[in-house]
Amino acid sequence: MNRKSVSMSRWLLSAACMGGAGIAVTAPLSDAQAHEGGDLMFYVVDDQLTVGRYDFDGGTGEVLEAVTEEIIVAEMEPSWEGGPNPGTDEPGLATDGSIPTDTVIEFPFPANTALTAESALLPVLGTNAAYWDGTGPVDFGALPSGQFLIVESPFVGPGLVEEIELDGSATAPTGTLAPWQSDAAGTAHDHFEFLHSAADADAAAGIYLFALDYATTDSSVAGTTLYYLLGYGGTSFDDPTLEGLLETAEGFVETSIVPEPATASLLALGGLTALRRRRHA
C-alpha cells in the first residue's frame, strides 16, 4: 500500500477542558491552530489511555492539548492515493518520541503494546455510521443506499483484521484493527486509511459520522472513544463551504451526540491536562 508518511490535510480536534483546583488550563485553540495539520498522540496516565494533539510543524513535536475525549474532523480527497474513491489517512496515530527530533519522552506509551480500535455504535443514533447531506439543519441519518465507509489498517497480526466496513446499520462490525505495535521504547507511528466505498462521481457529498473505541493490548489500561466526522465535497461543495459544514456538524455532534466528559478522568490528568511544551531538535 502506497501510504503517505505525514500528509497534512486539515483536521480539527475539539475537546472541552475543565478548570479547578490544581488544574492548569490552556487558552482555547485559535482557528489557525485548530486547522493545522497534525497527528493524534496516544499515551497512558493513571491506567487511562489518553489522547493528545501532536503537531509536526517545522520538524518538531509540540503537544498542544491532552484530553480524554475528542471529535476528529477531516476531509476526504477525491481519487485518494491515485485510486477511484475518496479517502484520507488523517489524522495519523503516534506516540511521544515517534519522530527523529523527539529525544525526550514525556508522555509514555507502554512498550511492545498494540494500540487497537473497534467500531462503536453512535450514542443517541444507535448505528455504526451516519450521514448528513449538508443541507438545512444538521440531521444525521441513514447512509446513502449501497454506500459505506471502509477503515483500513496497515498492521495485521494475530486476532486482528485488515479492515472493517461501516454501513450505517444498528450492528457494530466485528473485528479489531491496530495501526501498530509499539517498540521496546514505547514508540510507534502510522495511519489508518478512511475510504468511501463508491467512486468519486458516485459518492454522496456531505458529512459522514462514526466512532472508534481505542484500547491497548494491556487489559489494565482503560480505553477511550474518538468520534470522526469525514466530509466529502464532490461537485456539490467547494472547500470553504465543506469546511463550514464540518464545523457546523462538529458543534452539533459535540452537544447532541457525544457524552459529557467524565469529571474524574479529567481530574486524573492533573497538570498534564493542559501542559504545553515545545521540543527543539
XYZ file of N, CA and C in Angstrom:
843
model
N 0.839 -1.184 0.000
C 0.000 0.000 0.000
C 0.882 1.245 0.000
N 0.617 2.135 -0.929
C 1.405 3.359 -1.025
C 0.886 4.388 -0.037
N 1.470 4.467 1.133
C 0.968 5.313 2.208
C 1.752 6.613 2.248
N 1.078 7.687 2.635
C 1.757 8.944 2.877
C 2.305 8.909 4.294
N 3.556 9.241 4.461
C 4.147 9.179 5.797
C 3.544 10.224 6.706
N 3.542 11.461 6.298
C 2.893 12.510 7.083
C 2.281 13.510 6.106
N 1.067 13.279 5.652
C 0.394 14.270 4.829
C -0.373 15.201 5.738
N -0.560 16.457 5.299
C -1.028 17.489 6.201
C -2.409 18.012 5.827
N -3.389 17.113 5.677
C -4.746 17.558 5.432
C -5.259 18.316 6.648
N -6.283 19.161 6.416
C -6.866 19.877 7.543
C -7.620 18.906 8.422
N -7.505 19.102 9.721
C -8.352 18.364 10.646
C -8.505 19.164 11.907
N -9.582 18.931 12.593
C -9.925 19.715 13.772
C -10.102 18.800 14.954
N -9.377 19.092 16.018
C -9.525 18.334 17.239
C -10.250 19.233 18.223
N -11.382 18.769 18.712
C -12.171 19.597 19.609
C -12.375 18.853 20.911
N -12.124 19.531 22.048
C -12.347 18.910 23.343
C -12.586 19.974 24.373
N -13.294 19.625 25.417
C -13.555 20.578 26.484
C -12.603 20.312 27.633
N -11.902 21.348 28.093
C -11.056 21.244 29.277
C -11.781 21.885 30.439
N -11.558 21.388 31.633
C -12.294 21.835 32.804
C -11.324 22.399 33.814
N -11.606 23.583 34.334
C -10.744 24.225 35.316
C -11.087 23.767 36.715
N -10.143 23.933 37.630
C -10.389 23.557 39.004
C -9.096 23.612 39.775
N -9.184 23.311 41.050
C -8.013 23.369 41.905
C -6.957 22.406 41.410
N -5.736 22.915 41.226
C -4.620 22.070 40.829
C -4.573 21.763 39.356
N -5.500 22.337 38.543
C -5.515 22.043 37.125
C -5.204 23.307 36.343
N -4.138 23.255 35.541
C -3.832 24.383 34.669
C -4.596 24.210 33.381
N -5.175 25.302 32.872
C -5.998 25.224 31.684
C -5.430 26.122 30.597
N -5.234 25.582 29.409
C -4.718 26.386 28.308
C -5.815 27.264 27.746
N -5.426 28.299 27.038
C -6.396 29.098 26.304
C -6.972 28.259 25.171
N -8.211 28.552 24.742
C -8.793 27.786 23.633
C -7.927 27.893 22.388
N -7.956 26.836 21.548
C -7.218 26.867 20.302
C -7.801 27.938 19.389
N -6.945 28.717 18.757
C -7.413 29.676 17.767
C -7.850 28.934 16.517
N -8.569 29.624 15.608
C -8.982 28.983 14.362
C -7.779 28.476 13.589
N -6.696 29.254 13.593
C -5.499 28.844 12.852
C -4.899 27.588 13.455
N -4.812 27.542 14.795
C -4.267 26.357 15.446
C -5.150 25.144 15.188
N -6.458 25.347 15.229
C -7.396 24.232 15.101
C -7.289 23.556 13.750
N -6.875 24.284 12.718
C -6.835 23.718 11.385
C -5.419 23.374 10.923
N -4.450 23.424 11.826
C -3.113 22.976 11.462
C -3.125 21.465 11.271
N -2.245 20.982 10.382
C -2.118 19.550 10.245
C -1.415 18.980 11.459
N -1.655 17.727 11.735
C -1.000 17.096 12.867
C -1.521 15.694 13.062
N -1.041 15.036 14.071
C -1.449 13.675 14.373
C -1.976 13.584 15.788
N -2.648 12.478 16.066
C -3.066 12.178 17.422
C -1.931 11.451 18.130
N -1.709 11.782 19.389
C -0.678 11.124 20.180
C -1.351 10.353 21.312
N -1.074 9.077 21.377
C -1.658 8.219 22.406
C -0.628 7.964 23.503
N -1.065 8.090 24.743
C -0.194 7.773 25.865
C -1.050 7.300 27.028
N -0.436 6.841 28.077
C -1.157 6.282 29.222
C -0.764 7.031 30.483
N -1.755 7.480 31.227
C -1.523 8.099 32.525
C -2.579 7.569 33.489
N -2.135 7.117 34.664
C -3.035 6.554 35.670
C -3.945 5.474 35.078
N -3.339 4.573 34.295
C -4.049 3.445 33.686
C -5.198 3.880 32.777
N -5.091 5.071 32.181
C -6.088 5.579 31.252
C -5.422 5.916 29.926
N -5.932 5.331 28.831
C -5.456 5.701 27.515
C -5.905 7.129 27.226
N -4.958 7.974 26.929
C -5.226 9.397 26.777
C -4.728 9.857 25.415
N -5.395 10.855 24.846
C -5.091 11.295 23.500
C -4.741 12.771 23.502
N -3.623 13.098 22.884
C -3.225 14.490 22.733
C -3.056 14.825 21.270
N -2.913 16.089 21.000
C -2.614 16.516 19.639
C -1.105 16.649 19.505
N -0.560 16.059 18.457
C 0.882 16.007 18.273
C 1.196 16.683 16.946
N 1.695 17.893 16.986
C 1.906 18.687 15.785
C 3.334 18.539 15.297
N 3.517 18.221 14.010
C 4.834 18.001 13.433
C 5.346 19.217 12.669
N 4.717 20.356 12.858
C 5.090 21.566 12.136
C 6.558 21.904 12.364
N 7.290 22.118 11.282
C 8.688 22.541 11.393
C 9.630 21.461 11.856
N 9.199 20.200 11.853
C 10.081 19.107 12.246
C 10.246 18.949 13.740
N 9.383 19.617 14.523
C 9.432 19.461 15.970
C 8.134 18.844 16.445
N 8.133 18.355 17.658
C 6.920 17.813 18.251
C 6.405 18.766 19.297
N 5.134 19.146 19.182
C 4.542 20.041 20.161
C 3.216 19.475 20.630
N 3.071 19.286 21.925
C 1.800 18.836 22.472
C 0.961 20.074 22.747
N -0.117 20.228 21.985
C -0.964 21.400 22.169
C -2.015 21.173 23.240
N -2.490 19.968 23.357
C -3.543 19.703 24.319
C -3.607 18.217 24.593
N -3.928 17.841 25.821
C -4.083 16.439 26.187
C -5.481 16.267 26.756
N -6.256 15.381 26.185
C -7.658 15.258 26.542
C -8.054 13.793 26.621
N -9.297 13.530 27.011
C -9.760 12.150 27.086
C -10.909 11.870 26.137
N -11.377 12.874 25.427
C -12.486 12.654 24.510
C -12.363 13.646 23.365
N -12.564 13.195 22.149
C -12.275 14.049 21.004
C -13.256 13.839 19.872
N -13.456 14.905 19.130
C -14.154 14.836 17.858
C -13.129 15.196 16.796
N -12.935 14.307 15.859
C -11.925 14.486 14.824
C -12.610 14.830 13.508
N -12.160 15.886 12.859
C -12.761 16.330 11.607
C -11.710 16.290 10.505
N -12.050 15.703 9.370
C -11.128 15.636 8.241
C -11.915 15.650 6.948
N -11.237 15.958 5.848
C -11.861 15.971 4.536
C -11.346 14.787 3.706
N -12.261 14.064 3.079
C -11.879 13.008 2.154
C -11.554 13.636 0.796
N -10.397 13.279 0.268
C -9.955 13.820 -1.013
C -10.391 12.895 -2.146
N -10.776 13.458 -3.291
C -11.129 12.596 -4.426
C -9.907 11.836 -4.932
N -10.161 10.683 -5.529
C -9.097 9.848 -6.106
C -7.948 9.652 -5.120
N -8.304 9.244 -3.912
C -7.318 9.110 -2.851
C -6.211 8.133 -3.238
N -4.975 8.596 -3.084
C -3.794 7.796 -3.376
C -3.827 7.225 -4.797
N -4.434 7.961 -5.722
C -4.465 7.526 -7.106
C -5.560 6.533 -7.434
N -6.386 6.187 -6.450
C -7.467 5.246 -6.691
C -8.728 5.952 -7.154
N -9.810 5.190 -7.344
C -11.046 5.795 -7.861
C -11.960 6.377 -6.792
N -11.619 6.178 -5.506
C -12.538 6.533 -4.429
C -12.017 7.687 -3.574
N -12.927 8.455 -2.965
C -12.499 9.463 -1.996
C -11.923 8.801 -0.745
N -11.006 9.499 -0.082
C -10.452 8.959 1.157
C -9.474 9.915 1.800
N -8.968 9.509 2.943
C -7.949 10.264 3.665
C -7.250 9.330 4.641
N -6.059 9.711 5.094
C -5.409 8.956 6.169
C -5.099 9.870 7.352
N -5.789 10.992 7.433
C -5.571 11.915 8.538
C -6.693 11.821 9.561
N -6.365 12.050 10.828
C -5.017 12.255 11.347
C -4.290 10.943 11.583
N -2.964 11.024 11.669
C -2.154 9.867 11.998
C -2.272 9.512 13.472
N -1.689 8.380 13.823
C -1.750 7.847 15.185
C -0.316 7.638 15.657
N 0.106 8.415 16.636
C 1.515 8.446 17.011
C 1.697 8.243 18.511
N 2.952 8.104 18.906
C 3.315 8.133 20.321
C 4.398 9.183 20.522
N 4.548 9.615 21.742
C 5.619 10.545 22.063
C 6.956 9.888 21.723
N 7.831 10.652 21.075
C 9.129 10.121 20.695
C 9.145 9.399 19.372
N 8.050 9.511 18.598
C 7.970 8.719 17.372
C 8.511 9.428 16.140
N 9.055 10.631 16.291
C 9.716 11.282 15.167
C 11.165 11.553 15.559
N 12.083 11.644 14.596
C 13.517 11.723 14.907
C 13.906 12.890 15.799
N 13.174 14.023 15.716
C 13.564 15.178 16.527
C 13.129 15.056 17.981
N 12.347 14.026 18.295
C 11.944 13.808 19.686
C 13.015 13.006 20.412
N 13.580 13.585 21.424
C 14.618 12.889 22.180
C 14.216 12.620 23.618
N 13.158 13.274 24.084
C 12.682 13.084 25.458
C 11.229 12.654 25.413
N 10.910 11.540 26.024
C 9.535 11.050 26.058
C 8.900 11.471 27.375
N 7.980 12.416 27.290
C 7.309 12.903 28.490
C 5.890 12.352 28.631
N 5.365 11.758 27.550
C 4.031 11.186 27.564
C 4.148 9.727 27.138
N 4.490 8.826 28.041
C 4.858 7.465 27.649
C 3.674 6.595 27.222
N 3.951 5.747 26.255
C 3.044 4.674 25.854
C 3.753 3.370 26.201
N 3.024 2.334 26.636
C 3.684 1.087 27.047
C 4.519 0.460 25.929
N 5.615 -0.144 26.308
C 6.483 -0.824 25.339
C 5.845 -2.110 24.842
N 6.139 -2.449 23.590
C 5.709 -3.712 22.991
C 4.204 -3.958 23.178
N 3.442 -2.912 22.973
C 1.998 -2.952 23.200
C 1.275 -2.402 21.974
N 0.240 -3.077 21.533
C -0.514 -2.618 20.364
C -1.601 -1.640 20.774
N -1.808 -0.631 19.933
C -2.977 0.224 20.015
C -4.055 -0.438 19.165
N -5.257 -0.587 19.694
C -6.318 -1.256 18.956
C -7.527 -0.341 18.801
N -8.359 -0.639 17.817
C -9.575 0.131 17.586
C -10.673 -0.795 17.103
N -11.884 -0.563 17.584
C -13.050 -1.311 17.149
C -14.196 -0.341 16.887
N -15.100 -0.720 16.005
C -16.261 0.106 15.734
C -17.139 0.222 16.978
N -17.717 1.397 17.167
C -18.629 1.623 18.287
C -19.931 2.203 17.748
N -21.059 1.773 18.304
C -22.336 2.356 17.910
C -22.415 3.785 18.419
N -22.930 4.663 17.600
C -23.018 6.071 17.957
C -24.071 6.297 19.035
N -23.730 7.035 20.100
C -24.744 7.378 21.097
C -25.912 8.102 20.429
N -27.087 7.938 20.976
C -28.318 8.562 20.505
C -28.803 7.915 19.205
N -27.921 7.831 18.196
C -28.324 7.310 16.898
C -28.396 5.789 16.870
N -27.481 5.123 17.598
C -27.510 3.668 17.683
C -27.078 2.943 16.425
N -26.302 3.621 15.564
C -25.812 2.988 14.342
C -24.290 3.086 14.289
N -23.668 2.288 13.396
C -22.203 2.307 13.325
C -21.676 3.453 12.465
N -22.558 4.144 11.762
C -22.184 5.322 10.980
C -23.458 6.081 10.640
N -23.313 7.368 10.341
C -24.464 8.187 9.987
C -24.033 9.233 8.970
N -25.025 9.864 8.315
C -24.747 10.772 7.197
C -25.663 11.975 7.245
N -25.099 13.143 6.919
C -25.864 14.377 6.730
C -25.485 14.940 5.369
N -26.483 15.303 4.576
C -26.190 15.751 3.210
C -25.713 17.194 3.132
N -25.646 17.875 4.274
C -25.107 19.232 4.287
C -26.113 20.313 3.982
N -27.384 19.954 3.823
C -28.410 20.958 3.557
C -29.338 21.091 4.756
N -29.803 22.317 5.010
C -30.703 22.554 6.120
C -30.027 22.340 7.458
N -30.818 22.248 8.533
C -30.247 21.980 9.859
C -29.536 20.630 9.877
N -28.553 20.504 10.757
C -27.832 19.229 10.870
C -28.803 18.124 11.250
N -28.802 17.060 10.486
C -29.730 15.956 10.712
C -29.068 14.667 10.232
N -28.365 13.993 11.136
C -27.681 12.759 10.764
C -28.670 11.605 10.691
N -28.597 10.878 9.596
C -29.473 9.731 9.412
C -28.771 8.629 8.665
N -29.536 7.868 7.903
C -29.005 6.700 7.207
C -28.002 7.094 6.131
N -27.032 6.214 5.897
C -26.093 6.413 4.795
C -26.836 6.256 3.470
N -26.356 6.924 2.413
C -26.964 6.729 1.091
C -26.993 5.245 0.732
N -28.037 4.827 0.061
C -28.237 3.423 -0.258
C -27.028 2.816 -0.964
N -26.551 1.701 -0.418
C -25.463 0.963 -1.031
C -24.084 1.535 -0.802
N -23.975 2.643 -0.071
C -22.675 3.261 0.176
C -22.256 3.045 1.631
N -20.964 2.909 1.843
C -20.452 2.676 3.182
C -19.025 3.202 3.272
N -18.488 3.202 4.485
C -17.120 3.636 4.725
C -16.254 2.429 5.065
N -14.990 2.504 4.714
C -14.035 1.434 4.990
C -12.893 2.015 5.820
N -12.547 1.355 6.915
C -11.379 1.725 7.706
C -10.343 0.636 7.512
N -9.200 0.998 6.919
C -8.150 0.037 6.631
C -6.971 0.232 7.576
N -6.368 -0.883 7.984
C -5.243 -0.854 8.906
C -3.953 -1.279 8.202
N -2.833 -0.625 8.536
C -1.553 -1.024 7.937
C -0.904 -2.196 8.655
N -1.437 -2.583 9.822
C -0.792 -3.583 10.665
C -1.780 -4.709 10.922
N -1.405 -5.916 10.574
C -2.275 -7.065 10.801
C -1.474 -8.146 11.514
N -2.007 -8.625 12.613
C -1.340 -9.674 13.384
C -2.384 -10.625 13.934
N -1.993 -11.524 14.817
C -2.939 -12.483 15.397
C -4.123 -11.766 16.047
N -5.320 -12.187 15.707
C -6.526 -11.612 16.292
C -6.933 -10.272 15.709
N -6.241 -9.817 14.662
C -6.528 -8.507 14.075
C -7.073 -8.669 12.656
N -7.814 -7.665 12.207
C -8.337 -7.670 10.844
C -7.704 -6.528 10.062
N -7.755 -6.628 8.741
C -7.156 -5.608 7.893
C -8.079 -4.415 7.684
N -9.408 -4.659 7.733
C -10.349 -3.571 7.530
C -11.694 -3.899 8.134
N -12.483 -2.844 8.367
C -13.880 -3.003 8.755
C -14.712 -2.116 7.848
N -15.982 -2.478 7.659
C -16.891 -1.703 6.840
C -18.011 -1.140 7.714
N -18.232 0.165 7.592
C -19.255 0.860 8.364
C -20.404 1.185 7.423
N -21.503 0.437 7.561
C -22.605 0.534 6.611
C -23.807 1.303 7.143
N -23.688 1.840 8.360
C -24.785 2.601 8.926
C -25.855 1.762 9.593
N -25.612 0.465 9.741
C -26.595 -0.412 10.383
C -26.520 -0.284 11.897
N -27.443 -0.964 12.579
C -27.502 -0.913 14.037
C -26.611 -1.954 14.690
N -25.708 -2.532 13.931
C -24.773 -3.539 14.442
C -23.344 -3.079 14.185
N -22.541 -3.084 15.226
C -21.125 -2.731 15.054
C -20.413 -3.894 14.369
N -19.681 -3.647 13.290
C -18.967 -4.742 12.624
C -17.938 -5.358 13.557
N -17.820 -6.663 13.496
C -16.836 -7.335 14.334
C -15.445 -7.177 13.733
N -14.455 -7.238 14.583
C -13.076 -7.154 14.119
C -12.318 -6.058 14.823
N -11.091 -6.375 15.187
C -10.223 -5.431 15.874
C -9.118 -4.962 14.938
N -9.004 -3.648 14.790
C -7.951 -3.044 13.989
C -6.798 -2.631 14.892
N -5.610 -2.520 14.324
C -4.464 -1.988 15.057
C -3.538 -1.291 14.068
N -3.229 -0.016 14.275
C -2.316 0.660 13.357
C -0.866 0.263 13.549
N -0.523 -0.220 14.763
C 0.857 -0.566 15.045
C 0.976 -1.250 16.402
N 2.156 -1.800 16.651
C 2.562 -2.233 17.989
C 3.809 -1.455 18.345
N 3.841 -0.866 19.531
C 4.981 -0.048 19.923
C 6.242 -0.883 20.074
N 7.385 -0.228 19.961
C 8.656 -0.926 20.096
C 9.092 -0.965 21.558
N 10.335 -1.376 21.794
C 10.832 -1.523 23.164
C 10.890 -0.203 23.911
N 10.884 0.917 23.182
C 10.881 2.237 23.816
C 9.467 2.793 23.960
N 8.456 2.045 23.479
C 7.084 2.516 23.556
C 6.715 3.482 22.453
N 7.463 3.507 21.345
C 7.187 4.446 20.267
C 6.639 3.734 19.029
N 5.791 4.454 18.292
C 5.215 3.935 17.051
C 4.479 5.081 16.361
N 4.271 4.927 15.053
C 3.579 5.963 14.275
C 3.131 5.380 12.942
N 1.830 5.496 12.660
C 1.300 5.101 11.356
C -0.094 5.708 11.214
N -0.780 5.347 10.124
C -2.076 5.942 9.810
C -3.076 4.868 9.410
N -4.336 4.992 9.886
C -5.431 4.274 9.262
C -5.762 4.992 7.953
N -6.382 4.263 7.033
C -6.953 4.889 5.853
C -8.474 4.808 5.943
N -9.123 5.929 5.667
C -10.575 6.007 5.677
C -11.037 6.200 4.235
N -11.767 5.231 3.687
C -12.150 5.234 2.279
C -13.656 5.190 2.120
N -14.149 5.868 1.077
C -15.550 5.744 0.699
C -15.668 4.563 -0.246
N -16.777 3.847 -0.160
C -16.929 2.643 -0.988
C -17.210 2.959 -2.447
N -17.748 4.151 -2.719
C -18.131 4.493 -4.081
C -17.050 5.311 -4.773
N -17.038 5.274 -6.082
C -16.109 6.091 -6.863
C -16.444 7.567 -6.691
N -15.472 8.415 -7.012
C -15.626 9.850 -6.792
C -16.965 10.392 -7.280
N -17.331 10.072 -8.506
C -18.527 10.654 -9.113
C -19.817 10.138 -8.488
N -19.753 8.962 -7.867
C -20.956 8.346 -7.296
C -21.082 8.556 -5.795
N -19.989 8.862 -5.119
C -20.012 9.036 -3.666
C -20.845 10.256 -3.301
N -21.761 10.106 -2.367
C -22.641 11.191 -1.965
C -21.853 12.253 -1.206
N -21.964 13.490 -1.646
C -21.314 14.588 -0.951
C -22.026 14.853 0.370
N -21.263 15.244 1.375
C -21.841 15.531 2.674
C -20.903 15.140 3.793
N -21.473 14.922 4.970
C -20.694 14.663 6.176
C -21.018 13.277 6.714
N -19.976 12.487 6.981
C -20.115 11.128 7.497
C -19.600 11.080 8.936
N -20.347 10.417 9.805
C -20.027 10.346 11.231
C -19.897 8.896 11.666
N -18.852 8.593 12.440
C -18.718 7.270 13.050
C -17.829 7.381 14.275
N -17.742 6.318 15.045
C -16.940 6.309 16.267
C -16.076 5.063 16.329
N -14.881 5.211 16.897
C -13.992 4.081 17.140
C -13.618 4.043 18.615
N -13.733 2.871 19.205
C -13.264 2.653 20.575
C -11.802 2.248 20.524
N -10.930 3.059 21.111
C -9.499 2.758 21.144
C -9.129 2.129 22.485
N -8.226 1.167 22.424
C -7.739 0.487 23.626
C -6.311 0.035 23.363
N -5.740 -0.664 24.321
C -4.415 -1.258 24.143
C -4.516 -2.738 24.466
N -3.485 -3.479 24.127
C -3.472 -4.901 24.458
C -3.098 -5.132 25.921
N -2.916 -4.063 26.681
C -2.736 -4.147 28.128
C -4.106 -3.988 28.767
N -4.657 -5.067 29.296
C -6.025 -5.054 29.816
C -6.203 -4.164 31.042
N -5.119 -3.730 31.653
C -5.236 -2.877 32.840
C -5.454 -1.409 32.478
N -5.341 -1.086 31.194
C -5.490 0.297 30.739
C -6.898 0.523 30.205
N -7.585 1.524 30.732
C -8.928 1.864 30.260
C -8.850 2.562 28.914
N -9.787 2.255 28.022
C -9.769 2.816 26.683
C -10.477 4.155 26.581
N -10.580 4.646 25.346
C -11.258 5.912 25.087
C -11.905 5.855 23.713
N -12.866 6.739 23.467
C -13.605 6.750 22.205
C -13.316 8.027 21.428
N -13.092 7.884 20.122
C -12.929 9.025 19.232
C -14.099 9.057 18.259
N -14.612 10.255 18.020
C -15.736 10.450 17.103
C -15.220 11.158 15.857
N -15.453 10.549 14.705
C -14.906 11.044 13.439
C -16.009 11.673 12.586
N -15.707 12.841 12.036
C -16.540 13.484 11.038
C -15.706 13.614 9.768
N -16.100 12.921 8.713
C -15.391 12.988 7.442
C -16.286 13.683 6.420
N -15.761 14.717 5.796
C -16.520 15.444 4.804
C -16.039 15.142 3.396
N -16.998 15.077 2.465
C -16.662 14.920 1.049
C -17.453 15.948 0.258
N -16.728 16.782 -0.515
C -17.384 17.848 -1.242
C -17.932 17.433 -2.590
N -17.229 16.517 -3.266
C -17.643 16.130 -4.604
C -17.799 17.353 -5.493
N -18.855 17.394 -6.288
C -19.153 18.566 -7.109
C -20.165 19.485 -6.435
N -20.566 19.138 -5.203
C -21.609 19.902 -4.511
C -21.067 21.030 -3.652
N -19.918 20.820 -3.006
C -19.398 21.793 -2.053
C -17.936 22.099 -2.347
N -17.600 23.382 -2.461
C -16.192 23.745 -2.587
C -15.542 23.660 -1.210
N -14.225 23.843 -1.152
C -13.508 23.648 0.110
C -14.005 24.542 1.240
N -14.170 25.860 1.019
C -14.649 26.703 2.132
C -16.030 26.289 2.626
N -16.916 25.931 1.716
C -18.257 25.513 2.119
C -18.200 24.212 2.903
N -17.412 23.250 2.429
C -17.293 21.971 3.130
C -16.707 22.176 4.519
N -15.707 23.046 4.621
C -15.117 23.313 5.922
C -16.149 23.892 6.875
N -16.985 24.803 6.372
C -18.035 25.365 7.213
C -19.046 24.325 7.654
N -19.407 23.423 6.756
C -20.338 22.349 7.103
C -19.751 21.425 8.162
N -18.466 21.133 8.035
C -17.808 20.283 9.031
C -17.822 20.943 10.403
N -17.562 22.232 10.452
C -17.562 22.938 11.732
C -18.967 22.967 12.339
N -19.970 23.155 11.497
C -21.351 23.129 11.985
C -21.710 21.749 12.521
N -21.330 20.719 11.780
C -21.603 19.354 12.221
C -20.853 19.028 13.500
N -19.631 19.523 13.609
C -18.833 19.272 14.824
C -19.526 19.849 16.050
N -20.054 21.059 15.928
C -20.759 21.653 17.047
C -21.991 20.861 17.432
N -22.722 20.367 16.433
C -23.911 19.559 16.703
C -23.547 18.257 17.403
N -22.544 17.576 16.891
C -22.141 16.295 17.481
C -21.654 16.494 18.918
N -20.896 17.563 19.138
C -20.370 17.819 20.476
C -21.482 18.016 21.492
N -22.572 18.678 21.099
C -23.645 18.978 22.050
C -24.758 17.944 22.058
N -24.925 17.207 20.952
C -26.096 16.338 20.838
C -25.795 14.849 20.753
N -24.552 14.471 20.461
C -24.218 13.054 20.277
C -23.195 12.564 21.301
N -22.102 13.293 21.459
C -21.005 12.837 22.314
C -21.380 12.990 23.789
N -21.189 11.934 24.592
C -21.467 12.034 26.023
C -20.590 13.092 26.689
N -21.072 13.633 27.797
C -20.286 14.598 28.553
C -19.006 13.942 29.058
N -17.867 14.660 29.049
C -16.624 14.092 29.581
C -16.777 13.745 31.059
N -16.124 12.667 31.455
C -16.158 12.257 32.863
C -15.249 13.158 33.673
N -15.815 13.796 34.685
C -15.032 14.697 35.524
C -13.837 13.986 36.137
N -14.046 12.750 36.559
C -12.951 12.029 37.212
C -11.777 11.819 36.278
N -12.068 11.561 35.003
C -10.985 11.327 34.057
C -10.169 12.588 33.852
N -10.845 13.726 33.790
C -10.129 14.976 33.602
C -9.281 15.315 34.824
N -9.843 15.090 35.999
C -9.098 15.395 37.222
C -7.863 14.520 37.341
N -7.970 13.284 36.860
C -6.838 12.371 36.973
C -5.635 12.863 36.198
N -5.882 13.658 35.168
C -4.775 14.152 34.362
C -3.979 15.228 35.067
N -4.605 15.919 36.024
C -3.920 16.966 36.770
C -3.268 17.978 35.866
N -2.056 18.335 36.191
C -1.351 19.354 35.428
C -1.030 18.931 34.012
N -1.095 17.604 33.708
C -0.813 17.162 32.346
C -1.917 17.539 31.389
N -3.129 17.803 31.927
C -4.276 18.020 31.067
C -4.029 19.105 30.049
N -3.348 20.146 30.448
C -3.174 21.261 29.519
C -1.719 21.660 29.394
N -0.816 20.723 29.638
C 0.595 21.035 29.504
C 0.943 21.401 28.076
N 1.620 22.489 27.925
C 2.050 22.917 26.607
C 3.573 22.994 26.625
N 4.203 22.298 25.694
C 5.639 22.398 25.625
C 6.099 22.148 24.204
N 7.221 22.716 23.852
C 7.752 22.544 22.514
C 9.133 21.906 22.610
N 9.387 20.975 21.701
C 10.686 20.363 21.640
C 11.457 20.948 20.459
N 12.732 21.057 20.634
C 13.583 21.528 19.549
C 14.592 20.441 19.217
N 14.913 20.369 17.955
C 15.873 19.345 17.534
C 17.228 19.624 18.139
